[in-house]
Tab-separated table of C-alpha atoms in Angstrom:
chain	number	residue	atom	x	y	z
T	246	MET	CA	83.360	93.914	91.802
T	247	GLU	CA	81.020	93.114	95.099
T	248	VAL	CA	82.814	91.855	97.523
T	249	ARG	CA	80.056	90.349	100.133
T	250	PRO	CA	81.156	90.963	104.020
T	251	GLU	CA	81.967	87.286	104.892
T	252	LEU	CA	83.484	86.669	102.347
T	253	ILE	CA	86.395	89.302	104.439
T	254	VAL	CA	85.052	87.503	107.332
T	255	ASP	CA	86.720	84.073	105.886
T	256	LEU	CA	89.665	85.548	104.087
T	257	ARG	CA	90.369	86.475	107.826
T	258	ALA	CA	89.974	83.344	109.579
T	259	GLU	CA	91.773	81.872	106.690
T	260	PHE	CA	94.855	84.125	107.137
T	261	PHE	CA	94.781	83.378	111.162
T	262	LYS	CA	94.293	79.467	110.713
T	263	LYS	CA	97.488	79.334	108.550
T	264	LEU	CA	99.011	81.471	110.762
T	265	ASP	CA	98.380	79.055	113.619
T	266	ASP	CA	98.926	75.531	111.975
T	267	GLY	CA	102.277	76.919	110.033
T	268	GLY	CA	103.710	79.420	112.677
T	269	PRO	CA	105.010	82.160	111.244
T	270	PRO	CA	107.233	82.341	109.300
T	271	ASP	CA	111.507	84.138	109.140
T	272	PRO	CA	111.143	86.931	108.909
T	273	LYS	CA	107.896	86.821	110.982
T	274	PHE	CA	105.368	89.333	109.415
T	275	HIS	CA	105.359	92.666	110.926
T	276	PRO	CA	102.929	93.153	113.799
T	277	ALA	CA	101.818	96.148	112.102
T	278	ASP	CA	100.686	94.259	109.449
T	279	ILE	CA	98.527	91.951	111.818
T	280	ASP	CA	96.708	94.826	113.532
T	281	ARG	CA	95.748	95.593	109.683
T	282	ILE	CA	94.207	91.938	109.323
T	283	LYS	CA	92.215	92.166	111.927
T	284	GLU	CA	91.202	96.014	112.285
T	285	ASN	CA	90.836	96.879	108.616
T	286	ASN	CA	88.198	95.458	106.338
T	287	ASN	CA	88.832	97.686	103.392
T	288	TRP	CA	92.547	96.120	102.637
T	289	LEU	CA	91.495	92.379	102.896
T	290	LYS	CA	88.560	93.325	100.705
T	291	ARG	CA	90.945	94.985	97.793
T	292	PHE	CA	92.742	91.253	97.922
T	293	LEU	CA	89.791	89.991	97.554
T	294	GLU	CA	88.878	92.464	93.941
T	295	HIS	CA	92.063	92.581	92.871
T	296	ASN	CA	91.763	88.288	92.938
T	297	GLU	CA	87.998	88.371	91.878
T	298	ASN	CA	86.851	87.066	94.914
T	299	ASN	CA	88.381	83.917	94.832
T	300	ILE	CA	89.219	82.944	98.995
T	301	GLN	CA	92.622	80.860	97.957
T	302	GLU	CA	94.215	83.155	95.375
T	303	SER	CA	92.671	86.416	97.942
T	304	LEU	CA	95.166	84.228	100.753
T	305	ASN	CA	97.628	83.445	98.446
T	306	MET	CA	98.303	86.763	98.111
T	307	LEU	CA	97.992	88.263	101.840
T	308	TRP	CA	100.283	85.837	102.268
T	309	GLU	CA	102.703	86.621	99.876
T	310	THR	CA	102.182	90.696	100.799
T	311	CYS	CA	102.761	90.177	103.950
T	312	ILE	CA	105.977	88.006	103.735
T	313	TRP	CA	107.604	90.723	101.747
T	314	ARG	CA	106.767	93.582	103.662
T	315	SER	CA	108.448	92.529	106.718
T	316	LYS	CA	111.677	91.170	104.102
T	317	PHE	CA	112.047	94.532	102.365
T	318	GLY	CA	110.566	97.194	105.559
T	319	THR	CA	108.230	98.482	104.349
T	320	ASN	CA	106.072	99.637	107.545
T	321	ASP	CA	109.876	101.088	108.592
T	322	ILE	CA	110.709	103.185	105.720
T	323	LYS	CA	111.011	106.689	105.973
T	324	GLU	CA	112.387	109.284	104.182
T	325	GLU	CA	114.925	109.535	105.732
T	326	MET	CA	116.088	106.691	104.113
T	327	ILE	CA	115.784	107.542	100.734
T	328	ASN	CA	118.925	109.214	98.396
T	329	ARG	CA	117.759	112.675	98.661
T	330	ASP	CA	118.927	113.041	95.678
T	331	TYR	CA	116.242	110.908	94.577
T	332	LEU	CA	113.358	112.483	96.133
T	333	GLU	CA	114.251	115.945	94.930
T	334	ASN	CA	115.267	115.377	91.159
T	335	GLY	CA	111.281	114.619	90.202
T	336	LEU	CA	111.333	111.563	88.444
T	337	CYS	CA	108.161	110.145	90.437
T	338	PHE	CA	105.924	112.394	92.349
T	339	VAL	CA	102.894	112.485	93.243
T	340	TYR	CA	100.504	114.666	91.535
T	341	GLY	CA	97.037	115.859	90.127
T	342	LYS	CA	93.833	114.229	89.617
T	343	ASP	CA	92.925	111.521	86.230
T	344	LYS	CA	89.349	111.802	85.114
T	345	ASP	CA	87.671	109.931	88.090
T	346	GLY	CA	89.552	111.765	90.334
T	347	LYS	CA	91.830	109.373	91.343
T	348	THR	CA	95.374	110.893	92.505
T	349	MET	CA	98.100	110.454	89.743
T	350	PHE	CA	101.977	108.852	90.505
T	351	VAL	CA	104.491	109.982	87.398
T	352	ILE	CA	107.417	109.171	86.305
T	353	ARG	CA	109.084	111.314	84.244
T	354	CYS	CA	110.847	108.723	82.646
T	355	LYS	CA	113.414	111.894	80.448
T	356	LEU	CA	115.239	111.890	84.102
T	357	HIS	CA	116.169	108.678	83.675
T	358	THR	CA	118.442	106.399	82.355
T	359	LYS	CA	119.551	102.392	82.968
T	360	GLY	CA	122.166	102.025	85.158
T	361	SER	CA	122.554	106.213	86.319
T	362	LYS	CA	121.354	104.736	89.462
T	363	ASP	CA	121.363	102.511	92.024
T	364	PHE	CA	118.401	100.386	91.743
T	365	THR	CA	117.782	99.336	95.548
T	366	GLN	CA	117.840	103.317	96.175
T	367	LEU	CA	114.864	103.228	93.572
T	368	GLN	CA	113.144	100.325	94.670
T	369	LYS	CA	112.543	101.541	98.053
T	370	LEU	CA	112.021	105.330	96.441
T	371	VAL	CA	108.960	104.006	94.871
T	372	VAL	CA	108.022	101.732	97.954
T	373	TYR	CA	108.308	105.111	99.936
T	374	TRP	CA	105.385	106.388	97.526
T	375	PHE	CA	103.091	103.567	97.474
T	376	GLU	CA	103.405	104.061	101.211
T	377	ARG	CA	102.138	107.510	101.471
T	378	LEU	CA	99.647	107.141	98.450
T	379	GLU	CA	97.855	104.536	100.604
T	380	ARG	CA	98.352	106.878	103.844
T	381	GLN	CA	97.646	109.889	102.059
T	382	THR	CA	94.194	108.081	99.613
T	383	ASN	CA	93.143	105.996	102.487
T	384	GLY	CA	93.804	102.934	100.029
T	385	ASN	CA	92.324	104.129	96.761
T	386	GLN	CA	93.109	103.804	93.540
T	387	ILE	CA	96.131	105.649	91.536
T	388	SER	CA	97.084	105.731	87.956
T	389	LEU	CA	100.128	105.765	86.956
T	390	PHE	CA	101.312	108.216	84.372
T	391	PHE	CA	104.629	107.142	82.113
T	392	ASP	CA	105.661	110.907	81.188
T	393	MET	CA	107.600	109.674	77.658
T	394	SER	CA	107.868	112.648	76.101
T	395	ASP	CA	111.826	113.753	75.187
T	396	THR	CA	112.410	110.123	75.314
T	397	GLY	CA	114.679	107.862	73.853
T	398	ILE	CA	115.954	104.621	73.781
T	399	LEU	CA	118.599	105.057	76.593
T	400	ASN	CA	116.014	106.251	78.882
T	401	MET	CA	113.795	103.169	78.188
T	402	ASP	CA	114.888	100.923	82.085
T	403	MET	CA	112.632	97.847	81.448
T	404	GLU	CA	114.578	96.845	84.592
T	405	PHE	CA	112.770	99.514	86.725
T	406	ILE	CA	109.165	99.486	85.028
T	407	LYS	CA	109.102	95.885	85.643
T	408	TYR	CA	109.439	96.842	88.771
T	409	LEU	CA	106.647	98.887	89.528
T	410	ILE	CA	104.342	96.391	88.006
T	411	ASN	CA	105.233	93.549	90.242
T	412	LEU	CA	104.626	95.808	92.778
T	413	CYS	CA	101.077	96.494	91.607
T	414	LYS	CA	100.571	93.365	90.406
T	415	ASN	CA	102.079	91.374	93.777
T	416	TYR	CA	101.693	93.710	96.523
T	417	TYR	CA	99.438	96.088	95.952
T	418	PRO	CA	96.339	94.816	95.368
T	419	ASN	CA	93.252	96.499	93.406
T	420	PHE	CA	95.414	99.318	93.665
T	421	LEU	CA	95.629	100.762	89.804
T	422	ASN	CA	93.160	102.756	87.609
T	423	TYR	CA	95.117	103.578	84.322
T	424	ILE	CA	98.098	102.886	82.902
T	425	ILE	CA	98.392	106.727	81.558
T	426	ILE	CA	101.159	106.444	78.602
T	427	PHE	CA	101.759	110.436	77.580
T	428	GLU	CA	103.352	110.771	74.154
T	429	MET	CA	105.566	107.859	73.839
T	430	PRO	CA	107.776	108.203	70.925
T	431	TRP	CA	107.628	105.628	68.575
T	432	ILE	CA	110.873	104.131	68.173
T	433	LEU	CA	110.099	102.545	71.894
T	434	ASN	CA	106.392	100.751	70.890
T	435	THR	CA	107.850	97.305	70.582
T	436	ALA	CA	109.434	97.716	74.314
T	437	PHE	CA	105.810	98.100	75.406
T	438	LYS	CA	104.434	95.108	73.795
T	439	ILE	CA	106.745	92.963	75.915
T	440	ILE	CA	105.081	95.889	78.915
T	441	LYS	CA	101.929	94.551	77.941
T	442	SER	CA	102.827	91.023	78.395
T	443	TRP	CA	103.927	90.990	82.010
T	444	LEU	CA	100.078	92.241	82.914
T	445	PRO	CA	97.286	90.135	83.687
T	446	PRO	CA	95.409	90.243	80.316
T	447	LYS	CA	92.338	92.023	82.687
T	448	ALA	CA	95.112	95.085	83.540
T	449	ILE	CA	95.498	95.483	79.888
T	450	PRO	CA	92.567	97.511	79.228
T	451	LYS	CA	93.806	100.253	81.421
T	452	ILE	CA	96.345	101.167	80.012
T	453	LYS	CA	95.794	104.622	77.863
T	454	PHE	CA	97.728	106.548	75.448
T	455	VAL	CA	97.559	110.225	75.257
T	456	GLN	CA	99.061	112.857	73.047
T	457	LYS	CA	98.437	116.585	74.493
T	458	SER	CA	95.394	116.866	71.896
T	459	ASN	CA	93.509	114.347	74.113
T	460	ILE	CA	95.146	114.456	77.633
T	461	HIS	CA	92.317	116.304	79.018
T	462	GLU	CA	89.704	112.821	78.104
T	463	PHE	CA	91.962	110.851	81.057
T	464	VAL	CA	93.868	113.712	83.047
T	465	ASP	CA	91.185	116.567	85.249
T	466	PRO	CA	92.161	119.814	83.100
T	467	ASN	CA	92.963	121.496	85.971
T	468	ASP	CA	96.082	118.910	86.597
T	469	VAL	CA	97.354	119.072	83.071
T	470	LEU	CA	100.667	120.574	83.275
T	471	THR	CA	101.635	123.747	81.013
T	472	CYS	CA	104.870	121.109	79.481
T	473	TRP	CA	101.674	119.204	79.288
T	474	GLY	CA	99.705	120.800	77.028
T	475	GLY	CA	97.629	122.551	79.923
T	476	THR	CA	98.098	125.489	82.137
T	477	ASN	CA	98.746	124.912	85.095
T	478	ASP	CA	102.183	125.629	86.335
T	479	TYR	CA	103.120	123.638	88.782
T	480	VAL	CA	106.805	122.918	88.979
T	481	PHE	CA	107.385	119.233	91.263
T	482	LYS	CA	109.260	120.662	94.840
T	483	PHE	CA	109.233	118.200	97.234
T	484	VAL	CA	107.434	118.199	100.603
T	485	SER	CA	108.055	116.306	103.324
T	486	GLU	CA	105.206	114.456	104.312
T	487	THR	CA	105.085	116.111	108.022
T	488	GLN	CA	105.309	119.564	106.316
T	489	ASN	CA	103.141	119.231	104.168
T	490	ASN	CA	99.867	121.712	104.791
T	491	ILE	CA	97.527	118.972	103.855
T	492	ASP	CA	96.332	118.180	107.204
T	493	THR	CA	97.980	115.292	107.783
T	494	THR	CA	94.890	114.270	110.421
T	495	MET	CA	92.458	114.017	108.092
T	496	ASN	CA	94.087	110.505	106.616
T	497	GLY	CA	92.898	110.913	102.716
T	498	LYS	CA	89.230	110.950	103.309
T	499	LEU	CA	88.793	114.061	101.489
T	500	ASP	CA	90.850	113.829	99.455
T	501	SER	CA	89.102	110.641	98.174
T	502	LYS	CA	86.293	112.601	97.257
T	503	LYS	CA	85.662	114.580	94.278
T	504	VAL	CA	86.611	118.245	94.866
T	505	HIS	CA	87.164	120.397	91.813
T	506	PHE	CA	88.511	124.031	92.003
T	507	ALA	CA	87.135	124.487	88.515
T	508	GLU	CA	84.344	127.780	87.880
T	509	GLY	CA	80.950	125.308	87.541
T	510	SER	CA	82.726	122.773	88.930
T	511	PRO	CA	80.854	122.725	92.426
T	512	ILE	CA	82.767	120.227	95.610
T	513	THR	CA	80.927	117.720	95.857
T	514	GLU	CA	80.502	116.369	99.649
T	515	ILE	CA	78.745	113.546	100.963
T	516	SER	CA	78.443	112.373	103.657
T	517	PRO	CA	75.632	110.190	106.040
T	518	THR	CA	76.090	111.663	109.181
T	519	THR	CA	76.116	115.711	110.522
T	520	PHE	CA	77.545	117.021	113.438
T	521	GLY	CA	75.216	118.679	116.671
T	522	GLU	CA	72.603	120.561	114.823
T	523	GLN	CA	74.262	121.718	112.543
T	524	THR	CA	72.281	123.211	108.897
T	525	THR	CA	73.507	123.620	105.342
T	526	GLU	CA	71.220	126.549	105.649
T	527	GLU	CA	72.980	128.494	108.040
T	528	GLN	CA	76.086	129.771	107.014
T	529	LEU	CA	78.500	130.450	110.374
T	530	LEU	CA	81.841	131.401	108.441
T	531	PHE	CA	82.481	134.658	106.875
T	532	ILE	CA	85.609	135.316	104.972
T	533	GLU	CA	86.698	138.139	103.313
T	534	PRO	CA	87.797	138.382	100.429
T	535	ASP	CA	86.660	136.088	97.875
T	536	THR	CA	89.761	136.195	95.611
T	537	ILE	CA	93.395	136.399	97.114
T	538	ILE	CA	94.923	139.423	96.467
T	539	PHE	CA	99.363	139.097	96.595
T	540	LYS	CA	101.581	141.097	96.692
T	541	LYS	CA	105.477	142.309	97.192
T	542	THR	CA	106.407	143.131	100.865
T	543	GLY	CA	110.268	142.945	100.555
T	544	THR	CA	111.301	139.334	99.093
T	545	GLU	CA	107.944	137.926	100.590
T	546	THR	CA	104.859	137.365	98.199
T	547	PHE	CA	101.573	137.026	100.359
T	548	GLY	CA	98.078	137.761	100.246
T	549	ILE	CA	95.868	138.103	103.576
T	550	ILE	CA	92.427	136.944	104.459
T	551	THR	CA	90.114	137.271	106.943
T	552	LEU	CA	88.376	134.631	109.054
T	553	LYS	CA	85.233	135.702	111.470
T	554	ASN	CA	82.575	133.279	113.098
T	555	ILE	CA	79.601	134.997	112.765
T	556	THR	CA	77.536	132.716	115.323
T	557	THR	CA	76.606	133.971	118.413
T	558	ASP	CA	77.213	130.457	120.256
T	559	ARG	CA	78.793	128.207	118.575
T	560	PRO	CA	83.043	127.789	118.168
T	561	LEU	CA	84.641	127.429	115.295
T	562	SER	CA	87.227	124.504	114.062
T	563	TYR	CA	88.234	125.578	110.017
T	564	LYS	CA	90.832	124.330	107.562
T	565	VAL	CA	92.318	125.915	104.975
T	566	LYS	CA	93.412	123.509	101.362
T	567	THR	CA	94.878	124.868	98.182
T	568	THR	CA	94.880	123.226	94.806
T	569	SER	CA	98.958	123.680	94.674
T	570	PRO	CA	100.554	123.432	98.183
T	571	GLY	CA	103.596	123.323	96.954
T	572	LYS	CA	103.336	126.687	96.125
T	573	PHE	CA	102.507	128.243	99.344
T	574	LYS	CA	102.443	128.359	103.177
T	575	VAL	CA	99.316	128.520	104.948
T	576	ARG	CA	99.688	130.619	108.735
T	577	PRO	CA	97.921	129.765	110.602
T	578	SER	CA	96.701	126.399	108.584
T	579	SER	CA	93.537	125.635	111.023
T	580	GLY	CA	92.475	126.431	114.147
T	581	VAL	CA	89.722	127.397	116.508
T	582	LEU	CA	87.395	130.127	116.263
T	583	LEU	CA	84.975	131.166	119.150
T	584	PRO	CA	81.853	133.025	118.486
T	585	GLN	CA	82.106	136.345	116.741
T	586	GLU	CA	86.251	136.560	116.617
T	587	ARG	CA	87.949	137.247	113.723
T	588	ARG	CA	91.227	135.607	112.373
T	589	THR	CA	94.063	136.901	109.636
T	590	VAL	CA	95.300	134.364	107.500
T	591	SER	CA	98.362	134.486	105.453
T	592	VAL	CA	99.363	132.936	102.196
T	593	ILE	CA	102.401	133.512	101.585
T	594	LEU	CA	103.789	131.541	98.091
T	595	GLN	CA	106.975	130.179	98.172
T	596	PRO	CA	109.589	131.915	96.703
T	597	GLU	CA	110.642	129.698	93.012
T	598	TYR	CA	106.758	130.469	91.732
T	599	ASN	CA	106.066	134.212	89.874
T	600	VAL	CA	103.311	135.362	90.915
T	601	ARG	CA	101.537	136.370	87.977
T	602	GLY	CA	101.194	132.613	86.899
T	603	LEU	CA	97.931	132.545	90.170
T	604	LEU	CA	95.511	134.646	88.478
T	605	HIS	CA	93.720	131.093	87.000
T	606	ASN	CA	95.667	128.113	88.302
T	607	ASP	CA	95.327	127.996	91.506
T	608	ARG	CA	92.382	127.689	94.332
T	609	PHE	CA	91.468	127.228	97.859
T	610	LEU	CA	89.111	125.966	100.139
T	611	VAL	CA	88.442	126.730	103.627
T	612	MET	CA	86.329	124.430	105.567
T	613	CYS	CA	84.535	125.256	109.193
T	614	LEU	CA	82.554	122.629	111.357
T	615	PRO	CA	80.897	123.446	114.697
T	616	LEU	CA	82.233	122.845	117.756
T	617	LYS	CA	80.301	122.078	121.231
T	618	ASP	CA	83.002	123.282	123.397
T	619	PRO	CA	85.719	125.516	122.139
T	620	ASN	CA	88.847	123.928	124.504
T	621	THR	CA	88.542	120.430	122.413
T	622	SER	CA	91.763	118.902	122.551
T	623	GLY	CA	93.762	118.271	119.199
T	624	GLN	CA	93.004	114.587	119.544
T	625	GLU	CA	89.182	115.122	119.332
T	626	LEU	CA	89.527	117.564	116.177
T	627	ALA	CA	91.512	115.109	114.099
T	628	ALA	CA	89.038	112.564	115.424
T	629	LEU	CA	86.095	114.882	114.232
T	630	TRP	CA	87.496	115.557	111.287
T	631	LYS	CA	87.791	112.068	109.867
T	632	SER	CA	84.544	111.226	111.122
T	633	GLU	CA	83.755	112.844	107.246
T	634	VAL	CA	80.943	115.120	108.943
T	635	CYS	CA	80.027	117.715	106.538
T	636	ALA	CA	81.790	120.443	106.495
T	637	GLU	CA	80.579	124.590	105.139
T	638	GLU	CA	83.843	125.222	102.716
T	639	HIS	CA	84.110	128.352	100.795
T	640	LYS	CA	86.252	128.459	97.678
T	641	LEU	CA	88.621	131.388	97.169
T	642	THR	CA	90.959	132.083	93.794
T	643	CYS	CA	93.771	134.577	93.456
T	644	SER	CA	94.437	137.766	92.050
T	645	ASP	CA	97.849	140.000	91.423
T	646	GLY	CA	97.754	143.356	93.215
T	647	GLY	CA	101.695	143.732	93.459
T	648	ALA	CA	101.895	146.528	90.954
T	649	GLU	CA	99.854	149.281	91.011
T	650	ASN	CA	96.576	149.585	90.679
T	651	SER	CA	96.280	151.609	87.320
T	652	GLU	CA	99.005	148.935	85.933
T	653	ILE	CA	96.218	146.275	86.849
T	654	LYS	CA	94.305	147.728	84.810
T	655	LYS	CA	96.210	148.257	82.374
T	656	SER	CA	98.072	145.091	82.072
T	657	HIS	CA	94.890	142.816	83.051
T	658	SER	CA	94.156	141.828	79.441
T	659	LEU	CA	97.848	141.412	78.961
T	660	LEU	CA	98.430	139.182	81.847
T	661	SER	CA	94.787	137.021	80.869
T	662	SER	CA	96.501	136.366	77.401
T	663	GLY	CA	99.602	135.511	78.623
T	664	MET	CA	101.306	138.765	76.791
T	665	SER	CA	103.117	140.634	79.448
T	666	GLU	CA	106.544	141.164	79.729
T	667	ASN	CA	107.518	138.906	82.575
T	668	GLY	CA	104.479	136.096	80.875
T	669	GLN	CA	106.877	135.923	77.919
T	670	ILE	CA	110.210	135.393	79.999
T	671	ASP	CA	108.674	133.134	81.782
T	672	MET	CA	107.338	131.774	78.053
T	673	LEU	CA	111.258	132.181	76.486
T	674	SER	CA	112.854	130.319	79.778
T	675	ARG	CA	110.400	127.284	79.113
T	676	LYS	CA	111.040	126.923	75.547
T	677	ILE	CA	114.927	127.362	76.213
T	678	ALA	CA	114.428	124.349	78.958
T	679	HIS	CA	111.826	122.695	76.254
T	680	LEU	CA	114.975	123.300	73.654
T	681	LYS	CA	118.549	121.773	76.560
T	682	VAL	CA	116.140	118.453	77.067
T	683	SER	CA	115.606	117.863	74.027
T	684	TYR	CA	119.319	118.731	72.863
T	685	THR	CA	120.228	116.369	75.440
T	686	LYS	CA	117.499	113.765	73.981
T	687	LEU	CA	119.110	114.323	69.971
T	688	HIS	CA	122.727	114.504	71.352
T	689	SER	CA	122.435	110.684	72.921
T	690	ASP	CA	119.958	109.732	70.430
T	691	VAL	CA	123.139	110.735	67.537
T	692	VAL	CA	125.522	109.245	69.518
T	693	PHE	CA	123.647	106.043	69.775
T	694	LEU	CA	122.850	106.031	65.569
T	695	LYS	CA	126.726	106.241	65.301
T	696	TYR	CA	127.507	103.748	67.084
T	697	LEU	CA	125.049	101.832	64.986
T	698	LEU	CA	126.739	103.013	62.143
T	699	PHE	CA	130.197	102.261	63.333
T	700	ILE	CA	129.077	98.476	63.746
T	701	ALA	CA	127.105	98.476	60.287
T	702	ILE	CA	130.715	99.732	58.350
T	703	LEU	CA	132.241	96.786	60.879
T	704	MET	CA	129.592	94.655	59.471
T	705	THR	CA	130.367	95.659	55.796
T	706	ILE	CA	133.977	95.099	55.808
T	707	ALA	CA	133.832	91.944	57.234
T	708	MET	CA	131.488	90.744	54.249
T	709	ALA	CA	133.628	92.233	51.976
T	710	ILE	CA	136.361	90.467	53.375
T	711	ILE	CA	134.913	87.424	53.423
T	712	VAL	CA	133.381	88.301	49.588
T	713	VAL	CA	136.719	89.083	47.956
T	714	TYR	CA	138.085	85.900	50.440
T	715	MET	CA	135.616	83.085	49.204
T	716	LEU	CA	135.911	84.778	45.492
T	717	ARG	CA	139.612	84.797	45.392
T	718	THR	CA	139.398	80.602	46.230
T	719	ASP	CA	137.193	79.709	43.852
T	720	ILE	CA	139.495	81.768	41.088
T	721	LYS	CA	142.883	79.876	42.153
T	722	MET	CA	140.439	76.324	42.589
T	723	SER	CA	139.099	77.094	38.488
T	724	MET	CA	142.632	78.204	37.477
T	725	SER	CA	143.590	74.661	39.176
T	726	GLN	CA	141.057	72.547	37.647
T	727	GLU	CA	142.228	74.742	34.085
T	728	ALA	CA	146.038	73.259	34.569
T	729	CYS	CA	144.841	69.854	35.302
T	730	HIS	CA	142.836	69.471	32.033
T	731	ILE	CA	145.323	71.022	30.035
T	732	ARG	CA	148.392	68.819	31.357
T	733	ARG	CA	146.335	65.886	30.680
T	734	GLY	CA	145.377	66.747	27.337
T	735	ILE	CA	149.056	67.432	26.052
């Protein structure tokens, strides 16, 4: 729905009029939220979109949102305030894109049972991730991805799911693109009918039930994990926002665009502005090689790329991004290259990952922009990258170079088909882990069924006792009546 600029102006004016007339509530609104209302048109636009351009409903929602944010302390939540185990166990995390390029917030339901975690800490965990997503995507929409595989009745925490929905319904306007439900067990159908009743009617079409067979219809194929039937072997590991090697100074602007690393899917970069005299025909940066060869030296597995500024008169600012930021350390991931200067960049694989999983799943993107002054400050560089100027881009692939060349050639077909010895070990490990999870689920379901069976037996015994008692009572009454008849007859 289109939001006219004058509606944003009206909403802002109505908010401050209400604030002036009635005074600030207790507790007072957070200064950051007041500044956001004054300066951020996009945030106000989301309230109007959420409420179909209804000024009064948008004002009420904005007011209640600011009250909630002040009471909850939303602006001040940091990862140090969250239970570290909750951050690291992988119940909730951000990974991948849906088919529209929107970031997915994944909830792995099998890792949680109702009452097993402190609910206040769970609330803080979700709000932390939502605020981090707001910063990362610059307020763009997200998709909730409920991974329901291997779940049972005990994993269905209705209170937790209702809290998630209410956040999106009441305090994060126009935040949801899809609600993707992956492999929901039939036994939970009734529970999801209740969940649907919590959603506004216009949100019902956003719910998409998917299986391994059709997940590609709603999730970017490059981001479909192996446990979802895809080829991406990403394993969640919590990475602090400040350590995330997707540069935070980009403020999510590049991520909000459609960036695809798959072959045949060129990167889309559309920008209304240019920088200096840059033209798209002139190449600024030379990169060698175009495939990063990973080798193991001691305990470290790494690859090397060489960047060269091939211009003779212009310094360049460069950045290196990857599809799997949790897997790699890039040193240095950004910097300035003087004319004709070369620089070696190291790409180090985190020790918990297997290099043989890199051949088809991971990509790197090297971007560069021309500078007028090589002594440009860090603050000015951040502003330059935020300005969405057209950057020159180079896509790099990965390759395993840890063995002898002859061995690589001999085993390449095996690696490609997933039939190498290490590949078989990885596959077996995943199957064993899957069996453990299935056993745990089966055990919990069996315990639950035993409990139901015990209740059923008790009810059957109770009914039998009642029936016997009633029969005996009827027999006694019949015998008593018969005796009375006999006496009268005598």
